[in-house]
Coordinates of C-alpha atoms in Angstrom, one line a residue:
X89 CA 14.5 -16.1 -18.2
X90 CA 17.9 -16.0 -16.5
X91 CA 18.5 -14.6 -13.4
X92 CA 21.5 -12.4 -12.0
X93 CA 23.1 -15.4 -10.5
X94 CA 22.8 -18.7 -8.6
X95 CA 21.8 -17.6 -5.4
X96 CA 18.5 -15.5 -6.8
X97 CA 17.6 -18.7 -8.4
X98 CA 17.6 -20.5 -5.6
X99 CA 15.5 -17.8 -3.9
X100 CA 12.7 -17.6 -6.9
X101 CA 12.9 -21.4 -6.6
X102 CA 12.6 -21.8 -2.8
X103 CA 9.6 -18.8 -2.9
X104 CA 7.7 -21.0 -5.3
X105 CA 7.5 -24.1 -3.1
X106 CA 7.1 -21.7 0.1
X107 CA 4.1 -20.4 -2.3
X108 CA 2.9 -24.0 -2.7
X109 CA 2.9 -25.3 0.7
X110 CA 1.2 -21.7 1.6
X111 CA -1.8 -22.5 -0.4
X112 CA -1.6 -26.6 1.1
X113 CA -1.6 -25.4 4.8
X114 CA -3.7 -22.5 4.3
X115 CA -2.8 -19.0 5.6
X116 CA -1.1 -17.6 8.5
X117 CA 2.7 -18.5 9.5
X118 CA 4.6 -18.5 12.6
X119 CA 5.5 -14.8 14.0
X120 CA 8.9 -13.3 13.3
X121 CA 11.8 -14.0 15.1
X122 CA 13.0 -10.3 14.6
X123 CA 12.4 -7.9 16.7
X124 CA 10.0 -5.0 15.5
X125 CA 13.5 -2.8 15.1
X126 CA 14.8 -5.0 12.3
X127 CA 12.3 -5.6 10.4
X128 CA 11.0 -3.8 7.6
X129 CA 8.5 -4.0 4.3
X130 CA 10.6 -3.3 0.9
X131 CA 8.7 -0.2 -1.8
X132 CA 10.6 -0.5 -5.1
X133 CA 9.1 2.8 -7.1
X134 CA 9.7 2.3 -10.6
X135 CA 8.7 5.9 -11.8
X136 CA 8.0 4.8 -16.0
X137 CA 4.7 4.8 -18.0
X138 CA 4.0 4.5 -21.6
X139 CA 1.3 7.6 -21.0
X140 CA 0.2 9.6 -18.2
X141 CA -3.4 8.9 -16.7
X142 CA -5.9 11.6 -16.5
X143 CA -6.2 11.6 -12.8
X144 CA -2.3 10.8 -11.9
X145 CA -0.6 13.1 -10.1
X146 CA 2.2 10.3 -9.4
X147 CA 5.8 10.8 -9.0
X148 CA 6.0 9.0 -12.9
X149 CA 7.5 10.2 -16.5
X150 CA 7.1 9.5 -20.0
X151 CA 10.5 8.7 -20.9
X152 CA 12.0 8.6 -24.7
X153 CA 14.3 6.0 -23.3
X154 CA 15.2 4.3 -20.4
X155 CA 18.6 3.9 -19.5
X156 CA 17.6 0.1 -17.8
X157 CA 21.2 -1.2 -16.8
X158 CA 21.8 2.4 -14.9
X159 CA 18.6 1.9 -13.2
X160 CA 18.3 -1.6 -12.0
X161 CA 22.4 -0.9 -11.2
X162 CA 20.7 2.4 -8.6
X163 CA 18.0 0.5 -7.2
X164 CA 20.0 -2.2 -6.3
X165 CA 23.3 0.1 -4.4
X166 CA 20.0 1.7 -3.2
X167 CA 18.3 -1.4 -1.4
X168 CA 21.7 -2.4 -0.2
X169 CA 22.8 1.1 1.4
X170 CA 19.0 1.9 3.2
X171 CA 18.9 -2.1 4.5
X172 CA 22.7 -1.5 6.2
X173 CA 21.7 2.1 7.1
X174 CA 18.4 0.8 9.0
X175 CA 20.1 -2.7 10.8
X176 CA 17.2 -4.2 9.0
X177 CA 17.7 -8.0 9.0
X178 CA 14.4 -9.8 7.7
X179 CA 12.6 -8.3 5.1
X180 CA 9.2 -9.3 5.2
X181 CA 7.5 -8.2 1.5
X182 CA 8.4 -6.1 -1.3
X183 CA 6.2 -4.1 -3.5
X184 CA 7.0 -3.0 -7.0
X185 CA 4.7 0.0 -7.3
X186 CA 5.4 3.4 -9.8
X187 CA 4.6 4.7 -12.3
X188 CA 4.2 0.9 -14.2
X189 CA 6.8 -1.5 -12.9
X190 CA 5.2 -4.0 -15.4
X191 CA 6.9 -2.3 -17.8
X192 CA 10.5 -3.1 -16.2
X193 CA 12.8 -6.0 -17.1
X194 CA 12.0 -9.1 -14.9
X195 CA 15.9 -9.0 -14.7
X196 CA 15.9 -6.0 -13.1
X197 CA 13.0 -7.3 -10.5
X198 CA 15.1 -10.3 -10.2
X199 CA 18.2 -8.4 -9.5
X200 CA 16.5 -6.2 -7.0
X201 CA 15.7 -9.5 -5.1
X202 CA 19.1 -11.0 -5.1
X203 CA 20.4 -7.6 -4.0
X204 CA 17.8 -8.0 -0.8
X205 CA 18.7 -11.5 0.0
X206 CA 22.3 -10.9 0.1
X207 CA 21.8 -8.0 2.7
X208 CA 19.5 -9.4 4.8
X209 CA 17.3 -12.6 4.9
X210 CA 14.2 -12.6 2.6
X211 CA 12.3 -15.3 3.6
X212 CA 11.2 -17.6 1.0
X213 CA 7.4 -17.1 1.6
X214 CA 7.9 -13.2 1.5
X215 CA 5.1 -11.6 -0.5
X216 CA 6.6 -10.1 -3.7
X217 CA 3.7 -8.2 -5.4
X218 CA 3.9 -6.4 -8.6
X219 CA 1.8 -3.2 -10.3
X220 CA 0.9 -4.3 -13.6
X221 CA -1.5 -2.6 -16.1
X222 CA -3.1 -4.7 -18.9
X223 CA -1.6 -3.8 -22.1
X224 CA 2.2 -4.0 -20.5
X225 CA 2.1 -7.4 -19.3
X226 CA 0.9 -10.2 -21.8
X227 CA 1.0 -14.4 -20.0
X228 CA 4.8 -14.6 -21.5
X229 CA 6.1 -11.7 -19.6
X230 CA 4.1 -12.5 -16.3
X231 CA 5.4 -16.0 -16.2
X232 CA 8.7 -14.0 -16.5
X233 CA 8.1 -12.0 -13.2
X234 CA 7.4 -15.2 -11.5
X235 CA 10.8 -16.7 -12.6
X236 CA 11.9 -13.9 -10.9
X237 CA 10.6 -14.3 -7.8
X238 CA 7.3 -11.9 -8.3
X239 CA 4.1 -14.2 -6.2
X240 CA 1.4 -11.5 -6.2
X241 CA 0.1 -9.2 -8.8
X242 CA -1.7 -6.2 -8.6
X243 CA -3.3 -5.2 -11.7
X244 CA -5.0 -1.6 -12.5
X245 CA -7.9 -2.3 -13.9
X246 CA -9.9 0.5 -12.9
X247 CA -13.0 -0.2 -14.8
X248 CA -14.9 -2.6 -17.2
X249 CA -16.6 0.1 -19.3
X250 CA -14.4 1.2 -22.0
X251 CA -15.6 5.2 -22.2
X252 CA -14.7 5.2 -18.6
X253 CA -11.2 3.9 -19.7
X254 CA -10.7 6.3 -22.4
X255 CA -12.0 9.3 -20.0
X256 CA -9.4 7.8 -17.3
X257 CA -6.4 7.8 -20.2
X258 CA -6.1 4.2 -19.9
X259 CA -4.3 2.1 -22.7
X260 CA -6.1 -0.9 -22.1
X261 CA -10.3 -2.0 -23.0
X262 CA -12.5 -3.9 -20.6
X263 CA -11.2 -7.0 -22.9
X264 CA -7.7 -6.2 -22.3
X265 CA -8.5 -6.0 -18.7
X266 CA -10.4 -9.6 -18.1
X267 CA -7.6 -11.2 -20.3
X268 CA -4.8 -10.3 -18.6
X269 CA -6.7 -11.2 -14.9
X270 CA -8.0 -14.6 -16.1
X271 CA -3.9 -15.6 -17.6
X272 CA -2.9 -13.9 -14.0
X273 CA -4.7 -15.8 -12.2
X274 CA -3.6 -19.1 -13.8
X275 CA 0.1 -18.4 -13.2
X276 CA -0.3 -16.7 -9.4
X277 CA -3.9 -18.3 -8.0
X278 CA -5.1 -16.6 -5.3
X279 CA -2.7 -14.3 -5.9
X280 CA -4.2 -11.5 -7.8
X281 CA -5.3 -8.1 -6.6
X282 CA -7.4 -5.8 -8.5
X283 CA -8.6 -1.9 -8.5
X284 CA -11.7 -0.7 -8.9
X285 CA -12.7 2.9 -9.3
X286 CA -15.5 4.5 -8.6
X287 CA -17.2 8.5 -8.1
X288 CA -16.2 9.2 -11.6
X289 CA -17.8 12.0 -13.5
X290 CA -21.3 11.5 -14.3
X291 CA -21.0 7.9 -13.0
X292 CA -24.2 6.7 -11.7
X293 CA -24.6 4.3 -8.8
X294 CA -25.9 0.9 -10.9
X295 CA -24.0 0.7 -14.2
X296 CA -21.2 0.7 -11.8
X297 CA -22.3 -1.7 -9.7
X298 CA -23.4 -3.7 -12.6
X299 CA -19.2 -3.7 -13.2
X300 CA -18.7 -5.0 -9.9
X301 CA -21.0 -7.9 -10.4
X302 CA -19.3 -8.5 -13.5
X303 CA -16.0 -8.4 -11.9
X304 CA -16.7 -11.0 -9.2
X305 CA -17.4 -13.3 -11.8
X306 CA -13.6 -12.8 -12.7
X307 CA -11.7 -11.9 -10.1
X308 CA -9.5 -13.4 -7.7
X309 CA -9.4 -13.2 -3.5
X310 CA -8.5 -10.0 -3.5
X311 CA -9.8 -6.4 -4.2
X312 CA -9.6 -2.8 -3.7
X313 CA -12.2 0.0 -4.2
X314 CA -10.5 3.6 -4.6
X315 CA -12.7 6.6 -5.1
X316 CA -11.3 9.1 -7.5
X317 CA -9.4 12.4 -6.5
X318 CA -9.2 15.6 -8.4
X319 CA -6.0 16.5 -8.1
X320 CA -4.7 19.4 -9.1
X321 CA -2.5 19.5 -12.2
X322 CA -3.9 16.8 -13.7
X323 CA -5.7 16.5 -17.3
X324 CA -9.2 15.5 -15.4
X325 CA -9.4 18.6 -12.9
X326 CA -8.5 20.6 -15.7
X327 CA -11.4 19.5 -17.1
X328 CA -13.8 19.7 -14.1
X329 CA -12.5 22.9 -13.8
X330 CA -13.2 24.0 -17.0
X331 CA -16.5 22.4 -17.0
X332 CA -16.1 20.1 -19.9
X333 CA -16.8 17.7 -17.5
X334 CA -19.4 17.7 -14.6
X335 CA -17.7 17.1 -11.4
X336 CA -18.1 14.1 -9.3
X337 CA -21.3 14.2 -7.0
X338 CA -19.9 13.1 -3.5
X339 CA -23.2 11.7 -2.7
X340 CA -23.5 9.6 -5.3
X341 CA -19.8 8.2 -4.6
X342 CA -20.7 7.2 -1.1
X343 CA -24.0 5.1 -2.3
X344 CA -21.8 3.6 -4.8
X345 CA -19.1 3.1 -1.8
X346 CA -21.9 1.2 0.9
X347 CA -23.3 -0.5 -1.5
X348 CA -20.1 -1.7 -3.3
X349 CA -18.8 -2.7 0.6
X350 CA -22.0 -4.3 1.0
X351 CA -21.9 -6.7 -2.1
X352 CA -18.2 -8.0 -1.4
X353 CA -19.2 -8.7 1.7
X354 CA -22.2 -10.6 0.5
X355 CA -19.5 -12.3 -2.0
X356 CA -17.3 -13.4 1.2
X357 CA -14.9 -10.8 1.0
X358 CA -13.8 -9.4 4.7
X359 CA -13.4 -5.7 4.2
X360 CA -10.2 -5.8 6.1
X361 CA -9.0 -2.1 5.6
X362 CA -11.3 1.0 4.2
X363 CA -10.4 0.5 0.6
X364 CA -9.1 -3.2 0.7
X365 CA -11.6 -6.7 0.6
X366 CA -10.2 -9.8 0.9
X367 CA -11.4 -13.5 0.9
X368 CA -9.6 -16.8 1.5
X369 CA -7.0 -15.1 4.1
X370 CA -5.9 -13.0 0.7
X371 CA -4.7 -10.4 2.8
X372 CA -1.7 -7.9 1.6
X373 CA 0.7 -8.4 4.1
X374 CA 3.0 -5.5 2.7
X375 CA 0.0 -2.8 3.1
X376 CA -0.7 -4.4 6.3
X377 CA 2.9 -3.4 7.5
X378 CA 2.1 0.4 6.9
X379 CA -1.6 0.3 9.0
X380 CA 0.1 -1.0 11.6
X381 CA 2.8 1.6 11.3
X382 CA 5.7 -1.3 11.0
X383 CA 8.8 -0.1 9.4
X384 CA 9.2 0.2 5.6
X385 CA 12.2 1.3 2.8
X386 CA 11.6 3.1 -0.3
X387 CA 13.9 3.0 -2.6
X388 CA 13.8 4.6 -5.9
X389 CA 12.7 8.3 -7.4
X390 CA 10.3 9.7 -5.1
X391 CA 9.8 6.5 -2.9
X392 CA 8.6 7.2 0.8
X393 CA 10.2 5.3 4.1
X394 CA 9.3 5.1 7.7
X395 CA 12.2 3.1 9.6
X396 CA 15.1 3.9 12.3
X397 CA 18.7 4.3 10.9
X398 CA 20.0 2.4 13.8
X399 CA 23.0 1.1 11.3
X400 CA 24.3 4.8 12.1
X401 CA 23.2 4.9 15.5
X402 CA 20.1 6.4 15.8
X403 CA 17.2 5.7 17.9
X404 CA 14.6 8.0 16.3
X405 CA 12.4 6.9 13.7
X406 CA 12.0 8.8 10.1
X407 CA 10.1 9.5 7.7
X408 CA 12.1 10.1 4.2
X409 CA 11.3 10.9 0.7
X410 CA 13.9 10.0 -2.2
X411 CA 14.8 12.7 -4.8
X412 CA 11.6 12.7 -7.3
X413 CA 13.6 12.9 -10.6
X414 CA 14.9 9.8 -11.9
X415 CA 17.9 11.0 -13.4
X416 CA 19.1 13.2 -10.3
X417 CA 18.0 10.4 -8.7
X418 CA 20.5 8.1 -10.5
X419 CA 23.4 11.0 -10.0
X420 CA 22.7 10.7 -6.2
X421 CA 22.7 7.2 -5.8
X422 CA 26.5 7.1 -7.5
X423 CA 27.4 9.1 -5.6
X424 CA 26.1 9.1 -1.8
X425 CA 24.7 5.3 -2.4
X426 CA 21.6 6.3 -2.2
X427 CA 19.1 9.4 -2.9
X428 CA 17.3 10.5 0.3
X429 CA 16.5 14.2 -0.5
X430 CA 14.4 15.0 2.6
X431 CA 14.5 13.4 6.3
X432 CA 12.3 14.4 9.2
X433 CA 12.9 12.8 12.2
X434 CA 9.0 11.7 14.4
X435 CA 8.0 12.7 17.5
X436 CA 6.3 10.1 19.8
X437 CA 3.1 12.5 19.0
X438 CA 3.8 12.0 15.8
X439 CA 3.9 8.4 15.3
X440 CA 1.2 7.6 18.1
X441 CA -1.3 10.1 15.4
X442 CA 0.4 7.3 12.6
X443 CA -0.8 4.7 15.0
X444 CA -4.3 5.8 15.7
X445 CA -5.0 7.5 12.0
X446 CA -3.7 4.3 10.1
X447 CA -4.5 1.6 12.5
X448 CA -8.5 2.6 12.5
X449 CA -8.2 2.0 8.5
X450 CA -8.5 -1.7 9.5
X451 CA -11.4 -3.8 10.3
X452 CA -8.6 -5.0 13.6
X453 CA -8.4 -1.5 14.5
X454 CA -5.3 -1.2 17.0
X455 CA -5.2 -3.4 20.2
X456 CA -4.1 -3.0 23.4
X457 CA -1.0 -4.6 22.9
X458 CA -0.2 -3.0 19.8
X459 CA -0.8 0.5 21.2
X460 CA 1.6 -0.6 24.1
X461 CA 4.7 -0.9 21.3
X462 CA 4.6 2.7 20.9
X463 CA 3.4 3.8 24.2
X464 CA 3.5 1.9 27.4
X465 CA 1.9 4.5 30.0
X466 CA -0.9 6.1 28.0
X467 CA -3.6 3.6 27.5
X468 CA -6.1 3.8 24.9
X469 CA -9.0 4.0 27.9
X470 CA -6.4 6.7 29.4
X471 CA -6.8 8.9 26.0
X472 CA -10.6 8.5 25.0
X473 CA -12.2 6.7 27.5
X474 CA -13.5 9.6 29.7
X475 CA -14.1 11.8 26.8
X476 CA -17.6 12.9 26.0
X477 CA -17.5 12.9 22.4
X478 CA -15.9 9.6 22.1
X479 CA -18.4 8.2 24.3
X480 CA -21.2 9.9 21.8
X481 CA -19.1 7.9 18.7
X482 CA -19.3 4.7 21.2
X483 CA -22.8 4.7 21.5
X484 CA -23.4 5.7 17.6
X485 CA -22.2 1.9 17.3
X486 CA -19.7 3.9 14.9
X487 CA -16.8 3.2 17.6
X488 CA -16.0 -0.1 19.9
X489 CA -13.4 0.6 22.7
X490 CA -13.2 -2.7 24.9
X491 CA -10.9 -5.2 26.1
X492 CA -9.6 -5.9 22.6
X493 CA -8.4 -2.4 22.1
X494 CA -10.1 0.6 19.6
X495 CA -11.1 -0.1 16.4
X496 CA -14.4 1.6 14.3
X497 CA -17.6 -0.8 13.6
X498 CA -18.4 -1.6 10.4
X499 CA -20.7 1.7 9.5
X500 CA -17.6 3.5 11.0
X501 CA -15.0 2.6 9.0
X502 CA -16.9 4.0 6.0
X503 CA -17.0 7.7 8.1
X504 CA -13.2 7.1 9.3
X505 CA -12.3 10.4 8.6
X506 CA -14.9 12.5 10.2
X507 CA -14.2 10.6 13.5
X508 CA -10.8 11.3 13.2
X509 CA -11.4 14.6 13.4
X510 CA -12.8 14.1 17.1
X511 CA -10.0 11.5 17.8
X512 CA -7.3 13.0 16.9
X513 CA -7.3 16.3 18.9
X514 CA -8.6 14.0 21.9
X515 CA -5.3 12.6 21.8
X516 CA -3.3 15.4 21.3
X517 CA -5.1 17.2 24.2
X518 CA -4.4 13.7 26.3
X519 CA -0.6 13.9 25.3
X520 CA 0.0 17.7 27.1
X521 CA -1.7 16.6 29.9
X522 CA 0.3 13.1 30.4
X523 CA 2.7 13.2 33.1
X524 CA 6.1 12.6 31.3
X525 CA 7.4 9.1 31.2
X526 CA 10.7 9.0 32.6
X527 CA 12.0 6.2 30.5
X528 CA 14.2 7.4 27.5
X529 CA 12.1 7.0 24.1
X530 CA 9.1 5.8 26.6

């Protein structure tokens, strides 16, 4: 496949050998020479499918046509005004997620790449992971996204029983599904990702972990266990709702969870995050940048950022949403460079509850040091280590606060959100009481 241009082959080429010398010298890498401030994870949203799922509620449309050229030309002015705008200088990853981004030109992945390398400095080991669903992305056109520059898949597999599939609204069989992983992970090993759902309707505990077992006789280093959502508008709640369907039973979701958590880790997979397994060092080092709260640009329809526009000055950090529909998107984008429809600008409160509520997803949990980043006066033993509550959690075993920093134990992680519900406040409470640093921006 041809490239934009020269210098993106170069880059595909360099990120190959990076890739291959990687996998020689094992994982891990020497620390950014960036500071925290200009550096930044990359979300490409491409907002497409052939068919809507039964239980998406996505940002994502089933076009007649797609107008390719206009798009790749708006992601690209997109990339390049949010990377000035931020005084981002090293990217670190970049995600292709929608929607179905395996259903876009590599060109246009590869052009989106080029676009990033020429703004700022993509490093040639960057992780470059793309979305891919079965029946959109035969060996041909993967070895395509890897001329590109594309190093990590993540393919939506979802399940291995094919009346699951068809009640999910998926286009692909169990077949389709292990075909596509086992030419995946020929062309990207150790390199391939795959979901797994589970509290479906009427779903019982062993036929689904049956699937698992099957599955780790496929898979690759990495894998993720989602439990469904009913979300509202969508063709499954509708169907809940109406009571075609029986609704999920909750209980039976969190056996299938424990026990599923329990077999990976049997398997050698680290549950490094509360829906996220990993063996080999196979961690994602773009989803790791948003549980540690690091800065991230989205770019495309609907596409979600965290990052501070110090390009135009400011020292406040923001969240931002891009307009949702593709072509008002588009319209945007020609005209303003880029189509941020909504900015609200984070309190330290605000991120420090980003820092606590995303930081416990992870089997790390957040350290001293990290905590310190965002704020250097209140300490972690400051906020919860007098409070009664959090010293019930602590001696639960679901919650370890010690020299290493806060993090939940291995039975908490699977009740994260309960205890946030205790943590949370606690540090909201701790906040009014501080005494007010007298450092700008702390």
């Amino acid at each position: 496949m041809a490239l934009p241009g020269a210098r993106a082959r170069g880059w595909a080429a360099a990120a190959r050998a990076a890739q291959r010398r990687r996998r020689v010298e094992g994982a891990g890498g020497s620390p950014s020479p960036e500071p925290a401030g200009r550096r930044a994870a990359l979300y490409v949203h491409w907002p497409y499918c052939e068919k809507r799922c039964s239980y998406c509620n996505f940002n994502k449309y089933i076009p007649r046509g797609v107008e390719e050229a206009a798009m790749q030309k708006c992601l690209v002015t997109e990339a390049q005004t949010l990377l000035r705008l931020s005084g981002v200088q090293r990217v670190e990853s970049v995600f292709f997620g929608g929607g179905t981004p395996s259903l876009a030109s590599p060109h246009t992945v590869a052009a989106v790449l080029e676009a990033v390398a020429q703004t700022a400095h993509l490093p040639a080991d960057s992780e470059v992971t793309l979305e891919a669903n079965p029946t959109s992305t035969p060996g041909s056109r993967l070895a395509e996204f890897g001329a590109a520059g594309v190093n990590r898949l993540s393919i939506g597999l979802q399940s291995l029983d094919n009346t699951e599939l068809r009640l999910l609204g998926r286009t692909h069989s169990a077949c389709d599904a292990l075909r596509t992983l086992a030419e995946a992970r020929r062309l990207f090993p150790g390199r391939v990702s795959v979901d797994l759902m589970l509290g479906l309707p009427a779903q019982q505990v062993g036929p689904w972990l049956g699937q698992l077992q099957e599955l780790l006789h496929h898979c690759d280093d990495h894998l993720s266990l989602y439990q469904l959502s009913l979300e509202r508008g969508t063709a499954l709640f509708a169907q809940v709702q109406q009571g075609v369907l029986p609704a999920p039973d909750p209980e039976l979701a969190a056996e299938m969870y424990q026990r599923g958590r329990a077999v990976l880790r049997e398997a050698g997979f680290r549950q490094y995050e509360v829906s996220n397994f990993a063996r080999n060092g196979a961690l994602s080092t773009h989803n790791w940048t948003y549980w540690q709260c690091g800065q991230y640009l989205g770019i495309g329809p609907g596409a979600h950022g965290r990052f501070m526009p110090q390009g135009a000055g400011s020292h406040t950090r923001e969240a931002r949403i891009q307009t949702l529909e593709p072509d008002n998107w588009m319209k945007e984008v020609m005209m303003f460079g880029h189509g941020t429809r909504k900015r609200v600008p984070l309190g330290r409160l605000e991120l420090l509850e980003e820092v606590l509520a995303l930081g416990l997803r992870t089997d790390v949990g957040i350290t001293h040091q990290h905590w310190q980043q965002f704020e250097p006066q209140l300490t972690l033993c400051d906020v919860f280590g007098a409070n009664k509550e959090v010293q019930e959690l602590l001696e639960q075993g679901l919650l370890q606060l010690d020299h290493r920093g806060l993090r939940c134990s291995w039975e908490g992680l699977a009740v994260l959100d309960s205890l946030l519900l205790t943590l949370l406040p606690q540090l909201q409470e701790a906040w009014q009481q501080r005494t007010p640093s007298p450092v700008p921006g702390g």
